[in-house]
């Protein structure tokens, strides 16, 4: 597995990371065919497969249902081999998202994430943007609190998972890391990635497979006419973009995870 530096943080991460929406949430998702929450045995097999493949990076969030709590149990005894990314600002309950980016909510969220993940610190926390906060003056209060959490040692690095180019660019001013969308049908954030590279910031990619639609040749996924390997073409496009640290691919399938590592030359 190829490893890359996460900007200038000093962390080094596997170029494929494991996205864990599907580990804990089956509502409000846009995957082809929806999502089925894996059993405990299936979840354990997925984490074992990730470790065997050399993946060191896991992305979760309070908004991913039981994902954090399940990871807490699954990673017990192997905490130090993983770089954990979680988020703040979004809650998903009863099929509905709620957003609160206030300092108090951010502090409470991180403390709860640490309890759920059964750890005393996470390597990275991202603002789980609703697309508005990233362009609003109030983001400075959110970031001030993340800096305090960093000073307390609960969070090593922080950043924002953004939805707009302006928000991505703005978040680079005060963040260590940005998470942006990049796939063959969604290239707007290339300008954010280029700027992040100039400033030596870490870059995570989300939705590299257009939330799975690229793999099944879905309309608008940018993979029509790519022939037999739309997954490989999509993942290589993201990873070969200068400045990208790691592509976080969501999957609940050990077979897909292995394929994703193989097509980028990892194993
Ligand atoms: P994605 O990685 O583009 O696609 C995931 C989908 O692709 C899943 O349905 C998965 O199904 C399928 N898939 C994966 N590998 C495959 C393969 N080799 N062959 C066929 N299908 C394959 O989309 P995403 O999950 O939306 O985004 C990735 C991660 O980014 C998320 O899990 C999350 O961690 C993060 N994210 C963050 C935000 C945010 O911060 N706002 C938003 C979206 C995503 P199987 O389970 O069947 O493999």
mmCIF file of C-alpha atoms and ligand atoms in Angstrom:
data_model
loop_
_atom_site.group_PDB
_atom_site.id
_atom_site.type_symbol
_atom_site.label_atom_id
_atom_site.label_comp_id
_atom_site.label_asym_id
_atom_site.label_seq_id
_atom_site.Cartn_x
_atom_site.Cartn_y
_atom_site.Cartn_z
ATOM 1 C CA UNK A 1 0.000 0.000 0.000
ATOM 2 C CA UNK A 2 1.389 3.355 -1.006
ATOM 3 C CA UNK A 3 1.600 5.824 1.883
ATOM 4 C CA UNK A 4 1.583 9.606 1.503
ATOM 5 C CA UNK A 5 2.201 12.533 3.833
ATOM 6 C CA UNK A 6 -0.935 14.326 4.968
ATOM 7 C CA UNK A 7 0.149 17.802 3.965
ATOM 8 C CA UNK A 8 2.606 19.174 6.474
ATOM 9 C CA UNK A 9 0.947 17.526 9.496
ATOM 10 C CA UNK A 10 3.664 14.911 9.899
ATOM 11 C CA UNK A 11 1.059 12.144 9.580
ATOM 12 C CA UNK A 12 1.497 9.579 6.829
ATOM 13 C CA UNK A 13 -1.642 7.867 5.505
ATOM 14 C CA UNK A 14 -2.521 5.028 3.151
ATOM 15 C CA UNK A 15 -3.652 6.283 -0.262
ATOM 16 C CA UNK A 16 -6.886 4.338 0.122
ATOM 17 C CA UNK A 17 -8.872 5.081 3.268
ATOM 18 C CA UNK A 18 -11.995 3.301 4.481
ATOM 19 C CA UNK A 19 -15.187 5.383 4.558
ATOM 20 C CA UNK A 20 -17.685 4.059 7.066
ATOM 21 C CA UNK A 21 -21.089 5.597 6.346
ATOM 22 C CA UNK A 22 -22.382 2.127 5.533
ATOM 23 C CA UNK A 23 -21.072 0.667 8.780
ATOM 24 C CA UNK A 24 -23.748 2.466 10.747
ATOM 25 C CA UNK A 25 -26.335 4.138 8.587
ATOM 26 C CA UNK A 26 -28.903 2.911 6.078
ATOM 27 C CA UNK A 27 -31.192 5.937 5.850
ATOM 28 C CA UNK A 28 -30.785 9.094 3.792
ATOM 29 C CA UNK A 29 -28.057 7.599 1.597
ATOM 30 C CA UNK A 30 -27.770 7.896 -2.169
ATOM 31 C CA UNK A 31 -25.946 4.681 -2.953
ATOM 32 C CA UNK A 32 -27.270 2.590 -5.824
ATOM 33 C CA UNK A 33 -29.430 0.000 -4.081
ATOM 34 C CA UNK A 34 -29.331 1.873 -0.755
ATOM 35 C CA UNK A 35 -27.331 0.502 2.152
ATOM 36 C CA UNK A 36 -27.565 -2.540 4.407
ATOM 37 C CA UNK A 37 -25.853 -2.295 7.770
ATOM 38 C CA UNK A 38 -23.361 -5.166 8.067
ATOM 39 C CA UNK A 39 -23.570 -7.702 10.889
ATOM 40 C CA UNK A 40 -20.897 -7.718 13.605
ATOM 41 C CA UNK A 41 -19.113 -10.617 11.875
ATOM 42 C CA UNK A 42 -19.201 -8.805 8.526
ATOM 43 C CA UNK A 43 -17.950 -5.594 10.121
ATOM 44 C CA UNK A 44 -15.085 -7.446 11.812
ATOM 45 C CA UNK A 45 -14.175 -9.074 8.505
ATOM 46 C CA UNK A 46 -14.150 -5.662 6.808
ATOM 47 C CA UNK A 47 -11.744 -4.182 9.361
ATOM 48 C CA UNK A 48 -9.491 -7.265 9.182
ATOM 49 C CA UNK A 49 -9.455 -6.999 5.393
ATOM 50 C CA UNK A 50 -8.572 -3.299 5.583
ATOM 51 C CA UNK A 51 -5.689 -4.001 7.945
ATOM 52 C CA UNK A 52 -4.432 -6.906 5.804
ATOM 53 C CA UNK A 53 -4.500 -4.655 2.731
ATOM 54 C CA UNK A 54 -2.326 -2.082 4.503
ATOM 55 C CA UNK A 55 -5.050 0.526 4.964
ATOM 56 C CA UNK A 56 -4.330 2.747 7.967
ATOM 57 C CA UNK A 57 -6.952 5.453 7.540
ATOM 58 C CA UNK A 58 -10.600 5.301 8.652
ATOM 59 C CA UNK A 59 -13.183 8.047 8.194
ATOM 60 C CA UNK A 60 -16.281 8.231 10.385
ATOM 61 C CA UNK A 61 -18.715 10.810 11.783
ATOM 62 C CA UNK A 62 -21.398 11.227 14.421
ATOM 63 C CA UNK A 63 -23.836 11.550 11.498
ATOM 64 C CA UNK A 64 -23.031 8.005 10.347
ATOM 65 C CA UNK A 65 -25.400 6.341 12.814
ATOM 66 C CA UNK A 66 -23.618 3.657 14.855
ATOM 67 C CA UNK A 67 -20.363 3.916 12.876
ATOM 68 C CA UNK A 68 -18.257 5.526 15.621
ATOM 69 C CA UNK A 69 -19.495 3.217 18.367
ATOM 70 C CA UNK A 70 -18.959 0.126 16.219
ATOM 71 C CA UNK A 71 -15.440 1.268 15.340
ATOM 72 C CA UNK A 72 -14.723 1.753 19.039
ATOM 73 C CA UNK A 73 -15.408 -1.930 19.602
ATOM 74 C CA UNK A 74 -13.795 -3.123 16.373
ATOM 75 C CA UNK A 75 -10.526 -1.204 16.808
ATOM 76 C CA UNK A 76 -10.081 -2.071 20.487
ATOM 77 C CA UNK A 77 -6.558 -3.364 21.037
ATOM 78 C CA UNK A 78 -5.287 -2.024 17.700
ATOM 79 C CA UNK A 79 -5.846 1.711 18.153
ATOM 80 C CA UNK A 80 -2.273 2.701 17.360
ATOM 81 C CA UNK A 81 -2.244 1.220 13.870
ATOM 82 C CA UNK A 82 -5.088 3.492 12.708
ATOM 83 C CA UNK A 83 -5.395 7.133 11.732
ATOM 84 C CA UNK A 84 -8.958 8.047 12.698
ATOM 85 C CA UNK A 85 -10.852 10.916 11.114
ATOM 86 C CA UNK A 86 -14.194 11.972 12.569
ATOM 87 C CA UNK A 87 -16.364 15.050 12.219
ATOM 88 C CA UNK A 88 -18.347 17.699 14.070
ATOM 89 C CA UNK A 89 -21.420 19.764 13.337
ATOM 90 C CA UNK A 90 -23.891 17.281 11.850
ATOM 91 C CA UNK A 91 -26.218 14.934 13.696
ATOM 92 C CA UNK A 92 -28.464 12.489 11.861
ATOM 93 C CA UNK A 93 -31.449 11.232 13.838
ATOM 94 C CA UNK A 94 -34.827 9.908 12.781
ATOM 95 C CA UNK A 95 -33.849 10.238 9.151
ATOM 96 C CA UNK A 96 -33.083 13.960 9.438
ATOM 97 C CA UNK A 97 -29.823 15.934 9.598
ATOM 98 C CA UNK A 98 -29.397 18.721 12.149
ATOM 99 C CA UNK A 99 -26.445 21.085 12.191
ATOM 100 C CA UNK A 100 -24.820 22.913 15.106
ATOM 101 C CA UNK A 101 -21.348 24.383 14.649
ATOM 102 C CA UNK A 102 -21.261 26.340 17.929
ATOM 103 C CA UNK A 103 -18.228 25.991 20.172
ATOM 104 C CA UNK A 104 -20.245 24.193 22.857
ATOM 105 C CA UNK A 105 -21.660 21.697 20.362
ATOM 106 C CA UNK A 106 -18.233 21.070 18.839
ATOM 107 C CA UNK A 107 -16.674 20.437 22.252
ATOM 108 C CA UNK A 108 -19.473 18.083 23.329
ATOM 109 C CA UNK A 109 -19.349 16.264 19.990
ATOM 110 C CA UNK A 110 -15.611 15.611 20.143
ATOM 111 C CA UNK A 111 -15.830 14.409 23.744
ATOM 112 C CA UNK A 112 -18.658 12.042 22.770
ATOM 113 C CA UNK A 113 -16.722 10.811 19.709
ATOM 114 C CA UNK A 114 -13.733 9.945 21.904
ATOM 115 C CA UNK A 115 -15.998 7.980 24.264
ATOM 116 C CA UNK A 116 -17.673 6.142 21.390
ATOM 117 C CA UNK A 117 -14.350 5.436 19.689
ATOM 118 C CA UNK A 118 -12.858 4.346 23.045
ATOM 119 C CA UNK A 119 -9.816 6.527 22.626
ATOM 120 C CA UNK A 120 -8.215 9.577 24.207
ATOM 121 C CA UNK A 121 -7.497 11.435 20.961
ATOM 122 C CA UNK A 122 -8.301 11.403 17.258
ATOM 123 C CA UNK A 123 -5.787 12.239 14.582
ATOM 124 C CA UNK A 124 -8.189 14.455 12.651
ATOM 125 C CA UNK A 125 -11.566 16.149 13.101
ATOM 126 C CA UNK A 126 -13.377 17.724 10.167
ATOM 127 C CA UNK A 127 -16.180 20.264 10.197
ATOM 128 C CA UNK A 128 -19.064 18.312 8.632
ATOM 129 C CA UNK A 129 -20.226 21.252 6.587
ATOM 130 C CA UNK A 130 -23.799 21.846 5.497
ATOM 131 C CA UNK A 131 -22.453 24.026 2.666
ATOM 132 C CA UNK A 132 -23.379 27.216 4.546
ATOM 133 C CA UNK A 133 -21.052 27.321 7.555
ATOM 134 C CA UNK A 134 -17.954 27.035 5.362
ATOM 135 C CA UNK A 135 -18.784 30.446 3.837
ATOM 136 C CA UNK A 136 -20.093 32.100 7.015
ATOM 137 C CA UNK A 137 -18.178 34.268 9.512
ATOM 138 C CA UNK A 138 -19.356 31.912 12.284
ATOM 139 C CA UNK A 139 -16.893 29.265 11.080
ATOM 140 C CA UNK A 140 -14.193 31.203 12.941
ATOM 141 C CA UNK A 141 -15.868 30.323 16.270
ATOM 142 C CA UNK A 142 -15.986 26.663 15.228
ATOM 143 C CA UNK A 143 -12.308 26.735 14.324
ATOM 144 C CA UNK A 144 -11.381 28.595 17.535
ATOM 145 C CA UNK A 145 -12.908 25.687 19.484
ATOM 146 C CA UNK A 146 -11.089 23.116 17.335
ATOM 147 C CA UNK A 147 -7.852 24.945 18.142
ATOM 148 C CA UNK A 148 -8.643 24.705 21.853
ATOM 149 C CA UNK A 149 -9.338 20.965 21.472
ATOM 150 C CA UNK A 150 -6.029 20.648 19.644
ATOM 151 C CA UNK A 151 -4.240 22.476 22.473
ATOM 152 C CA UNK A 152 -5.874 20.033 24.933
ATOM 153 C CA UNK A 153 -4.503 17.112 22.903
ATOM 154 C CA UNK A 154 -7.943 15.634 22.129
ATOM 155 C CA UNK A 155 -7.545 16.400 18.421
ATOM 156 C CA UNK A 156 -4.223 16.275 16.580
ATOM 157 C CA UNK A 157 -5.260 18.074 13.398
ATOM 158 C CA UNK A 158 -8.459 19.553 12.027
ATOM 159 C CA UNK A 159 -10.080 20.623 8.816
ATOM 160 C CA UNK A 160 -13.343 20.847 6.920
ATOM 161 C CA UNK A 161 -15.320 18.561 4.651
ATOM 162 C CA UNK A 162 -16.718 21.121 2.265
ATOM 163 C CA UNK A 163 -19.404 21.450 -0.390
ATOM 164 C CA UNK A 164 -18.397 24.591 -2.276
ATOM 165 C CA UNK A 165 -15.196 25.783 -3.950
ATOM 166 C CA UNK A 166 -15.336 29.072 -2.027
ATOM 167 C CA UNK A 167 -15.764 27.203 1.254
ATOM 168 C CA UNK A 168 -12.915 24.830 0.443
ATOM 169 C CA UNK A 169 -10.577 27.685 -0.415
ATOM 170 C CA UNK A 170 -11.552 29.636 2.675
ATOM 171 C CA UNK A 171 -11.084 26.682 4.990
ATOM 172 C CA UNK A 172 -7.464 26.388 3.834
ATOM 173 C CA UNK A 173 -6.678 29.624 5.663
ATOM 174 C CA UNK A 174 -6.998 28.083 9.124
ATOM 175 C CA UNK A 175 -7.214 24.301 8.610
ATOM 176 C CA UNK A 176 -4.584 21.550 8.359
ATOM 177 C CA UNK A 177 -6.699 19.370 6.082
ATOM 178 C CA UNK A 178 -9.585 19.612 3.638
ATOM 179 C CA UNK A 179 -11.958 16.886 2.432
ATOM 180 C CA UNK A 180 -13.412 17.560 -1.008
ATOM 181 C CA UNK A 181 -15.389 15.774 -3.703
ATOM 182 C CA UNK A 182 -13.532 14.602 -6.791
ATOM 183 C CA UNK A 183 -14.635 12.161 -9.462
ATOM 184 C CA UNK A 184 -14.856 12.023 -13.237
ATOM 185 C CA UNK A 185 -18.157 13.926 -13.157
ATOM 186 C CA UNK A 186 -17.325 16.377 -10.355
ATOM 187 C CA UNK A 187 -14.116 18.321 -10.892
ATOM 188 C CA UNK A 188 -14.953 21.758 -9.448
ATOM 189 C CA UNK A 189 -12.792 21.152 -6.368
ATOM 190 C CA UNK A 190 -9.634 20.728 -8.476
ATOM 191 C CA UNK A 191 -8.925 24.392 -7.746
ATOM 192 C CA UNK A 192 -9.167 23.742 -3.993
ATOM 193 C CA UNK A 193 -6.807 20.784 -4.302
ATOM 194 C CA UNK A 194 -4.282 22.849 -6.279
ATOM 195 C CA UNK A 195 -4.361 25.608 -3.655
ATOM 196 C CA UNK A 196 -4.076 23.080 -0.830
ATOM 197 C CA UNK A 197 -1.005 21.648 -2.532
ATOM 198 C CA UNK A 198 0.589 25.100 -2.760
ATOM 199 C CA UNK A 199 0.017 25.588 0.956
ATOM 200 C CA UNK A 200 1.092 22.023 1.925
ATOM 201 C CA UNK A 201 -2.327 21.152 3.376
ATOM 202 C CA UNK A 202 -3.624 17.579 3.552
ATOM 203 C CA UNK A 203 -6.322 16.581 1.045
ATOM 204 C CA UNK A 204 -8.837 13.765 1.491
ATOM 205 C CA UNK A 205 -11.130 12.869 -1.399
ATOM 206 C CA UNK A 206 -14.742 11.821 -0.810
ATOM 207 C CA UNK A 207 -17.154 10.347 -3.387
ATOM 208 C CA UNK A 208 -14.383 9.268 -5.791
ATOM 209 C CA UNK A 209 -16.821 6.662 -7.124
ATOM 210 C CA UNK A 210 -19.710 9.168 -7.228
ATOM 211 C CA UNK A 211 -21.154 7.307 -4.213
ATOM 212 C CA UNK A 212 -21.036 4.030 -6.178
ATOM 213 C CA UNK A 213 -22.747 5.299 -9.324
ATOM 214 C CA UNK A 214 -19.414 5.328 -11.169
ATOM 215 C CA UNK A 215 -19.022 1.602 -10.534
ATOM 216 C CA UNK A 216 -22.385 0.731 -12.042
ATOM 217 C CA UNK A 217 -22.172 3.160 -14.977
ATOM 218 C CA UNK A 218 -24.860 5.404 -13.502
ATOM 219 C CA UNK A 219 -25.996 8.397 -15.503
ATOM 220 C CA UNK A 220 -23.932 11.469 -14.696
ATOM 221 C CA UNK A 221 -21.150 9.516 -12.987
ATOM 222 C CA UNK A 222 -18.650 10.359 -15.724
ATOM 223 C CA UNK A 223 -17.719 6.761 -16.416
ATOM 224 C CA UNK A 224 -19.828 6.055 -19.494
ATOM 225 C CA UNK A 225 -17.595 4.757 -22.289
ATOM 226 C CA UNK A 226 -14.705 3.973 -19.956
ATOM 227 C CA UNK A 227 -14.930 0.292 -20.754
ATOM 228 C CA UNK A 228 -14.356 -2.474 -18.305
ATOM 229 C CA UNK A 229 -12.687 -0.674 -15.447
ATOM 230 C CA UNK A 230 -14.718 2.345 -14.273
ATOM 231 C CA UNK A 231 -13.650 1.812 -10.653
ATOM 232 C CA UNK A 232 -9.955 1.759 -11.548
ATOM 233 C CA UNK A 233 -10.296 4.761 -13.856
ATOM 234 C CA UNK A 234 -12.129 6.739 -11.167
ATOM 235 C CA UNK A 235 -9.751 5.899 -8.324
ATOM 236 C CA UNK A 236 -6.617 6.459 -10.408
ATOM 237 C CA UNK A 237 -7.981 9.812 -11.604
ATOM 238 C CA UNK A 238 -8.414 10.949 -7.993
ATOM 239 C CA UNK A 239 -5.114 9.570 -6.735
ATOM 240 C CA UNK A 240 -3.102 10.887 -9.675
ATOM 241 C CA UNK A 241 -4.329 14.424 -9.045
ATOM 242 C CA UNK A 242 -1.339 16.293 -7.578
ATOM 243 C CA UNK A 243 -1.943 17.295 -3.979
ATOM 244 C CA UNK A 244 -4.259 14.412 -3.058
ATOM 245 C CA UNK A 245 -3.163 12.598 0.097
ATOM 246 C CA UNK A 246 -5.763 9.830 0.252
ATOM 247 C CA UNK A 247 -9.009 8.710 -1.358
ATOM 248 C CA UNK A 248 -11.601 7.689 1.226
ATOM 249 C CA UNK A 249 -13.727 5.026 -0.442
ATOM 250 C CA UNK A 250 -16.951 3.970 1.206
ATOM 251 C CA UNK A 251 -17.590 0.246 1.205
ATOM 252 C CA UNK A 252 -18.980 -2.506 3.346
ATOM 253 C CA UNK A 253 -17.474 -5.178 1.092
ATOM 254 C CA UNK A 254 -14.032 -6.731 1.728
ATOM 255 C CA UNK A 255 -14.029 -7.856 -1.910
ATOM 256 C CA UNK A 256 -14.580 -4.313 -3.177
ATOM 257 C CA UNK A 257 -11.984 -2.979 -0.754
ATOM 258 C CA UNK A 258 -9.407 -5.431 -2.103
ATOM 259 C CA UNK A 259 -10.331 -4.520 -5.677
ATOM 260 C CA UNK A 260 -9.957 -0.818 -4.878
ATOM 261 C CA UNK A 261 -6.450 -1.391 -3.503
ATOM 262 C CA UNK A 262 -5.488 -3.615 -6.431
ATOM 263 C CA UNK A 263 -6.610 -1.171 -9.137
ATOM 264 C CA UNK A 264 -4.501 1.616 -7.694
ATOM 265 C CA UNK A 265 -1.505 -0.680 -7.566
ATOM 266 C CA UNK A 266 -1.541 -1.144 -3.804
ATOM 267 C CA UNK A 267 -1.528 -4.936 -3.721
HETATM 268 P P1 LIG B 1 -17.889 6.513 -2.786
HETATM 269 O O1 LIG B 1 -16.698 6.130 -2.031
HETATM 270 O O2 LIG B 1 -17.741 7.284 -4.045
HETATM 271 O O3 LIG B 1 -18.759 5.217 -3.155
HETATM 272 C C1 LIG B 1 -19.154 4.283 -2.205
HETATM 273 C C2 LIG B 1 -20.058 3.296 -2.913
HETATM 274 O O4 LIG B 1 -19.294 2.623 -3.917
HETATM 275 C C3 LIG B 1 -20.646 2.243 -2.009
HETATM 276 O O5 LIG B 1 -22.013 2.088 -2.347
HETATM 277 C C4 LIG B 1 -19.872 0.985 -2.363
HETATM 278 O O6 LIG B 1 -20.711 -0.164 -2.302
HETATM 279 C C5 LIG B 1 -19.448 1.232 -3.784
HETATM 280 N N1 LIG B 1 -18.148 0.612 -4.096
HETATM 281 C C6 LIG B 1 -16.971 0.786 -3.448
HETATM 282 N N2 LIG B 1 -15.990 0.068 -4.039
HETATM 283 C C7 LIG B 1 -16.577 -0.578 -5.092
HETATM 284 C C8 LIG B 1 -16.112 -1.479 -6.071
HETATM 285 N N3 LIG B 1 -14.815 -1.867 -6.107
HETATM 286 N N4 LIG B 1 -16.979 -1.965 -6.979
HETATM 287 C C9 LIG B 1 -18.282 -1.583 -6.958
HETATM 288 N N5 LIG B 1 -18.795 -0.729 -6.057
HETATM 289 C C10 LIG B 1 -17.946 -0.229 -5.115
HETATM 290 O O7 LIG B 1 -18.954 7.349 -1.917
HETATM 291 P P2 LIG B 1 -19.203 7.748 -0.423
HETATM 292 O O8 LIG B 1 -19.271 6.563 0.456
HETATM 293 O O9 LIG B 1 -20.379 8.669 -0.503
HETATM 294 O O10 LIG B 1 -17.934 8.616 -0.027
HETATM 295 C C11 LIG B 1 -16.770 8.021 0.498
HETATM 296 C C12 LIG B 1 -16.574 8.378 1.946
HETATM 297 O O11 LIG B 1 -16.343 9.784 2.054
HETATM 298 C C13 LIG B 1 -17.773 8.112 2.852
HETATM 299 O O12 LIG B 1 -17.887 6.750 3.236
HETATM 300 C C14 LIG B 1 -17.461 9.038 3.986
HETATM 301 O O13 LIG B 1 -16.491 8.445 4.827
HETATM 302 C C15 LIG B 1 -16.894 10.258 3.261
HETATM 303 N N6 LIG B 1 -17.943 11.251 2.948
HETATM 304 C C16 LIG B 1 -17.980 12.394 3.639
HETATM 305 C C17 LIG B 1 -18.975 13.316 3.366
HETATM 306 C C18 LIG B 1 -19.010 14.599 4.138
HETATM 307 O O14 LIG B 1 -18.141 14.830 4.952
HETATM 308 N N7 LIG B 1 -19.994 15.444 3.897
HETATM 309 C C19 LIG B 1 -19.928 13.114 2.397
HETATM 310 C C20 LIG B 1 -19.848 11.948 1.689
HETATM 311 C C21 LIG B 1 -18.848 11.043 1.976
HETATM 312 P P3 LIG B 1 -20.241 -1.530 -1.554
HETATM 313 O O15 LIG B 1 -20.509 -1.315 -0.107
HETATM 314 O O16 LIG B 1 -21.099 -2.545 -2.194
HETATM 315 O O17 LIG B 1 -18.789 -1.721 -1.874
#
